[in-house]
Coordinates of C-alpha atoms in Angstrom, one line a residue:
X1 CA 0.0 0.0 0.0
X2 CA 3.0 2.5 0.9
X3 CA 4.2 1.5 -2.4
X4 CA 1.6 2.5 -4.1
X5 CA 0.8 6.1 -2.3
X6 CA 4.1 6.8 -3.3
X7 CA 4.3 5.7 -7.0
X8 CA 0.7 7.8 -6.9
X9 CA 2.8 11.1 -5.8
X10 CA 5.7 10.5 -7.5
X11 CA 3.2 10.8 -10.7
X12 CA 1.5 14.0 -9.5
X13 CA 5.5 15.1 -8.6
X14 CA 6.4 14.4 -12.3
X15 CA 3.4 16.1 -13.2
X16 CA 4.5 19.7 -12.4
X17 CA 7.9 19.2 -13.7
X18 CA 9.1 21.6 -15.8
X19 CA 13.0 21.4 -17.0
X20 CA 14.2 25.2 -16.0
X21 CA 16.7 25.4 -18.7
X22 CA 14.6 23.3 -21.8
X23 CA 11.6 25.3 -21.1
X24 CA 12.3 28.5 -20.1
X25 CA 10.4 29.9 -22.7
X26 CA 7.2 27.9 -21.1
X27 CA 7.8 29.4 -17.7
X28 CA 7.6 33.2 -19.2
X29 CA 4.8 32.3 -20.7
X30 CA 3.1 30.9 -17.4
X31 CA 3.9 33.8 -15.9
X32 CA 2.6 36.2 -18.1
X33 CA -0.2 34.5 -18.3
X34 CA -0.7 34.3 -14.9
X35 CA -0.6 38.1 -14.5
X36 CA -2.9 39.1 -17.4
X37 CA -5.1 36.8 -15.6
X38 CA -4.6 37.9 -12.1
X39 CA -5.4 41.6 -13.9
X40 CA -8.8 40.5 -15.5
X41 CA -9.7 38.3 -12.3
X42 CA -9.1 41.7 -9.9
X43 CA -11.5 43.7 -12.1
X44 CA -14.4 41.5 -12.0
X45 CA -14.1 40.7 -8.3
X46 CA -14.0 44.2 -7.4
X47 CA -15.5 46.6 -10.2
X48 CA -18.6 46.6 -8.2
X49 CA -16.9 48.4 -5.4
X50 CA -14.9 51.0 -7.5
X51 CA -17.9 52.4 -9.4
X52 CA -20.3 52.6 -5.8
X53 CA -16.9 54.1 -4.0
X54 CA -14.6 55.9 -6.1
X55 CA -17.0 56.7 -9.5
X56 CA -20.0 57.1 -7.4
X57 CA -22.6 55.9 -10.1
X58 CA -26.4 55.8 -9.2
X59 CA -27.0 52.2 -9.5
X60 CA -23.6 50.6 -9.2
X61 CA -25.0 46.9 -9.7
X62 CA -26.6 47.7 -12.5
X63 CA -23.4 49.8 -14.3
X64 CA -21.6 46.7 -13.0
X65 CA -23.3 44.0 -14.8
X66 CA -23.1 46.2 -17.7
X67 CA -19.3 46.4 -17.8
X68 CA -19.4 42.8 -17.6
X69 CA -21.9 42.5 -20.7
X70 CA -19.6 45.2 -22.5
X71 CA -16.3 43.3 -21.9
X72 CA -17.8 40.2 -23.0
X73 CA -19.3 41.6 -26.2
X74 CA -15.9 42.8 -27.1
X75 CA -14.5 39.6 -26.3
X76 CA -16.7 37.7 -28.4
X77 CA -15.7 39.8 -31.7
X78 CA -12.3 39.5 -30.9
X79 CA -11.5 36.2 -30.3
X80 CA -11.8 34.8 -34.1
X81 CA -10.3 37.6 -35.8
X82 CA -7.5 37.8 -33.3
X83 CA -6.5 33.8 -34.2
X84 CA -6.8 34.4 -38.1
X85 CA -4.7 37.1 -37.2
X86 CA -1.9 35.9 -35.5
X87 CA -2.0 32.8 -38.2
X88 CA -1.0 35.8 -40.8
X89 CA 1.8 37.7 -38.6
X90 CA 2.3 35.8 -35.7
X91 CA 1.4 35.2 -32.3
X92 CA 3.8 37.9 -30.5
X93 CA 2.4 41.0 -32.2
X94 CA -0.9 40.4 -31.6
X95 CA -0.4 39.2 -27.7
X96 CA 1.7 41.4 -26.7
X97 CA -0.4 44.4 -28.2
X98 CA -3.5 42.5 -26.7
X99 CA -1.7 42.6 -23.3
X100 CA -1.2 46.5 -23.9
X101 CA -4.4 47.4 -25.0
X102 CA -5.4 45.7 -21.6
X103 CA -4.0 48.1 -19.6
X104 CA -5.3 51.1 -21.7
X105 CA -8.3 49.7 -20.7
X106 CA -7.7 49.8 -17.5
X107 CA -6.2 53.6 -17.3
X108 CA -10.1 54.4 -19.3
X109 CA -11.6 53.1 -15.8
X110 CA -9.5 54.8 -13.5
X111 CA -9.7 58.0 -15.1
X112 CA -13.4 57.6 -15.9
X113 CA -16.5 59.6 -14.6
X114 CA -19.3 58.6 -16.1
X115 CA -21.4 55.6 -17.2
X116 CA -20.3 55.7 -20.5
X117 CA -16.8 56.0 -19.6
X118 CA -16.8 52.5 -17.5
X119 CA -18.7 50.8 -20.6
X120 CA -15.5 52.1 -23.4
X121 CA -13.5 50.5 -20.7
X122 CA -15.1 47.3 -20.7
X123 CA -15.1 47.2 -24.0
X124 CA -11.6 47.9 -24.3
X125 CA -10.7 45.3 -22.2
X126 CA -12.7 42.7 -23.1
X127 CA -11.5 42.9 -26.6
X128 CA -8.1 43.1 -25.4
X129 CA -8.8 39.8 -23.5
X130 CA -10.7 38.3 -26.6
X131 CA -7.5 38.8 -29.0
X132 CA -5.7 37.5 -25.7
X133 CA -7.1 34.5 -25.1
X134 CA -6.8 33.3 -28.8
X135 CA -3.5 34.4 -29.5
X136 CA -2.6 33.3 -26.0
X137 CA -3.2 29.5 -26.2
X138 CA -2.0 29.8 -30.5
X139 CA 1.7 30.6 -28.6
X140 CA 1.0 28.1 -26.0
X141 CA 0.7 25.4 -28.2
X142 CA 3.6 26.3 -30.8
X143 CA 5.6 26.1 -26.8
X144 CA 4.7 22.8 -26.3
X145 CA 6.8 19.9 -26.3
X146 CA 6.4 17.0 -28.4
X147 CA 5.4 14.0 -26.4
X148 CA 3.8 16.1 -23.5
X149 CA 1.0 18.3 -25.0
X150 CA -1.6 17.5 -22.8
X151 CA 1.0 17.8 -20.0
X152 CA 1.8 21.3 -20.7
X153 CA -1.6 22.7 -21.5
X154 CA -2.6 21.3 -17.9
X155 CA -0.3 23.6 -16.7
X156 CA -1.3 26.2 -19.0
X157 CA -4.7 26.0 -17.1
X158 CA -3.3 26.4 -13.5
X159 CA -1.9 29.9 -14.9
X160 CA -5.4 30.6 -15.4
X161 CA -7.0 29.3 -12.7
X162 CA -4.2 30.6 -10.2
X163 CA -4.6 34.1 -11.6
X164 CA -8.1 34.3 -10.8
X165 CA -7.5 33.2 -7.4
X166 CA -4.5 34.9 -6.9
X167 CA -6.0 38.0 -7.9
X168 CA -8.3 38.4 -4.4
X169 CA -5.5 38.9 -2.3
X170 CA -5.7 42.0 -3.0
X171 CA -8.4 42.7 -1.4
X172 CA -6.9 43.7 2.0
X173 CA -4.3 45.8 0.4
X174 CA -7.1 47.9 -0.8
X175 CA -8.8 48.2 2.5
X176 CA -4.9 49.3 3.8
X177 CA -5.4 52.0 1.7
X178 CA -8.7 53.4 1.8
X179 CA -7.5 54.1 5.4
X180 CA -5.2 57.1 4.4
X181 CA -7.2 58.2 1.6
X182 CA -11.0 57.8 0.2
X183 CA -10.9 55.4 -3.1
X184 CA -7.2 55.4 -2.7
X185 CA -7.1 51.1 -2.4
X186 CA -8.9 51.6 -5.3
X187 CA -6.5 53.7 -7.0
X188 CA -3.7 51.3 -6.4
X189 CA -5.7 48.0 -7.3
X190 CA -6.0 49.5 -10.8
X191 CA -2.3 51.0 -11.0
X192 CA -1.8 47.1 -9.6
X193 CA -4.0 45.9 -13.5
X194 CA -2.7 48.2 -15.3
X195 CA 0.9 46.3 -14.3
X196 CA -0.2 42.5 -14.3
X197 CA -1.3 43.8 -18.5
X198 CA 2.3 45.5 -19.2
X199 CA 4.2 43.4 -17.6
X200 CA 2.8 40.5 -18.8
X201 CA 2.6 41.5 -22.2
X202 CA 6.6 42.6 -22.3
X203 CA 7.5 39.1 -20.6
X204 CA 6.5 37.5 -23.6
X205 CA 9.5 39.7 -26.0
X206 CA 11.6 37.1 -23.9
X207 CA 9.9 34.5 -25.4
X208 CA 11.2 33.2 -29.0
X209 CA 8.7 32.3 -31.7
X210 CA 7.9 29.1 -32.6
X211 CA 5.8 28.6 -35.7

């Protein structure tokens, strides 16, 4: 029975392995992944709080649910034109821009005042994370190792699911904040997006082509 628990972990061990020198490229792209996630993950957990608090709409919920229904309307005509795209020129162009465009999404939110401010933000952002998401997993699978795909793409979907929980540890650092200042947590979970985006667009420079 010992025998057995242990061959059983020493498969989950082998699971997670990832050879640091072979496969740097990978790990780059785990990370950025992980932070463009962690950035879309922090928006939807707490865009309800930043329009009542900082934006002050009327009907908060309501402007929220919007944002949401905006993002995901530009995600949807994104996502297909984004992969034909990145078929024609490349994966890196059209990630790393996606990544970018991201966070100019996210500077529209903080400096936005009015409904229809928040909505051109969620728009932006959700067809920066529409071109994302295609391009994204186009890179990951010219990344992957022969031999290992579904290995690799299991690991690809950690990144994702880790950003998204990741991303709610922020939440006390934005109460921290809102102690010395009204809306100023709020302030620096957005500066925090609009970092996860560039950053994790720029990581991926490091990363060389595959096609």
């Amino acid at each position: 029975r010992n025998e057995k628990l242990l061959s059983i972990w020493q498969t989950v061990a082998r699971s997670f392995q990832i050879d640091v020198r072979t496969d740097s490229d990978f790990i780059i792209f785990l990370i950025s992944r992980l932070l463009v996630f962690m950035a879309l993950a922090t928006i939807q957990t707490f865009a309800l709080f930043y329009l009542r608090d900082v934006v002050g709409l009327a009907n908060p919920a309501t402007a929220t649910a919007d944002l949401l229904i905006a993002a995901g309307i530009g995600m949807l005509l994104a996502v297909y034109p984004a992969g034909r795209l990145s078929d024609k020129v490349g994966r890196h162009p059209v990630v790393i821009i996606s990544g970018l465009a991201g966070a100019g999404g996210i500077l529209v939110l903080f400096l936005s005042a009015s409904y229809m401010a928040v909505i051109a933000g969620g728009i932006i952002i959700g067809t920066a994370t529409g071109a994302f998401m295609s391009s994204n997993w186009a890179l990951a699978t010219d990344l992957l190792p022969r031999g290992e795909e579904a290995r690799y793409l299991g690991l690809t979907n950690i990144a994702t699911a880790g950003g998204a929980a990741l991303a709610r540890l922020i939440g006390p650092a934005i109460d921290y904040f809102n102690r010395y200042g009204a809306g100023l947590g709020y302030q620096v979970m957005l500066g925090t997006c609009f970092a996860y985006f560039v950053v994790g667009a720029l990581l991926l420079l490091k990363i060389r082509e595959r096609r």
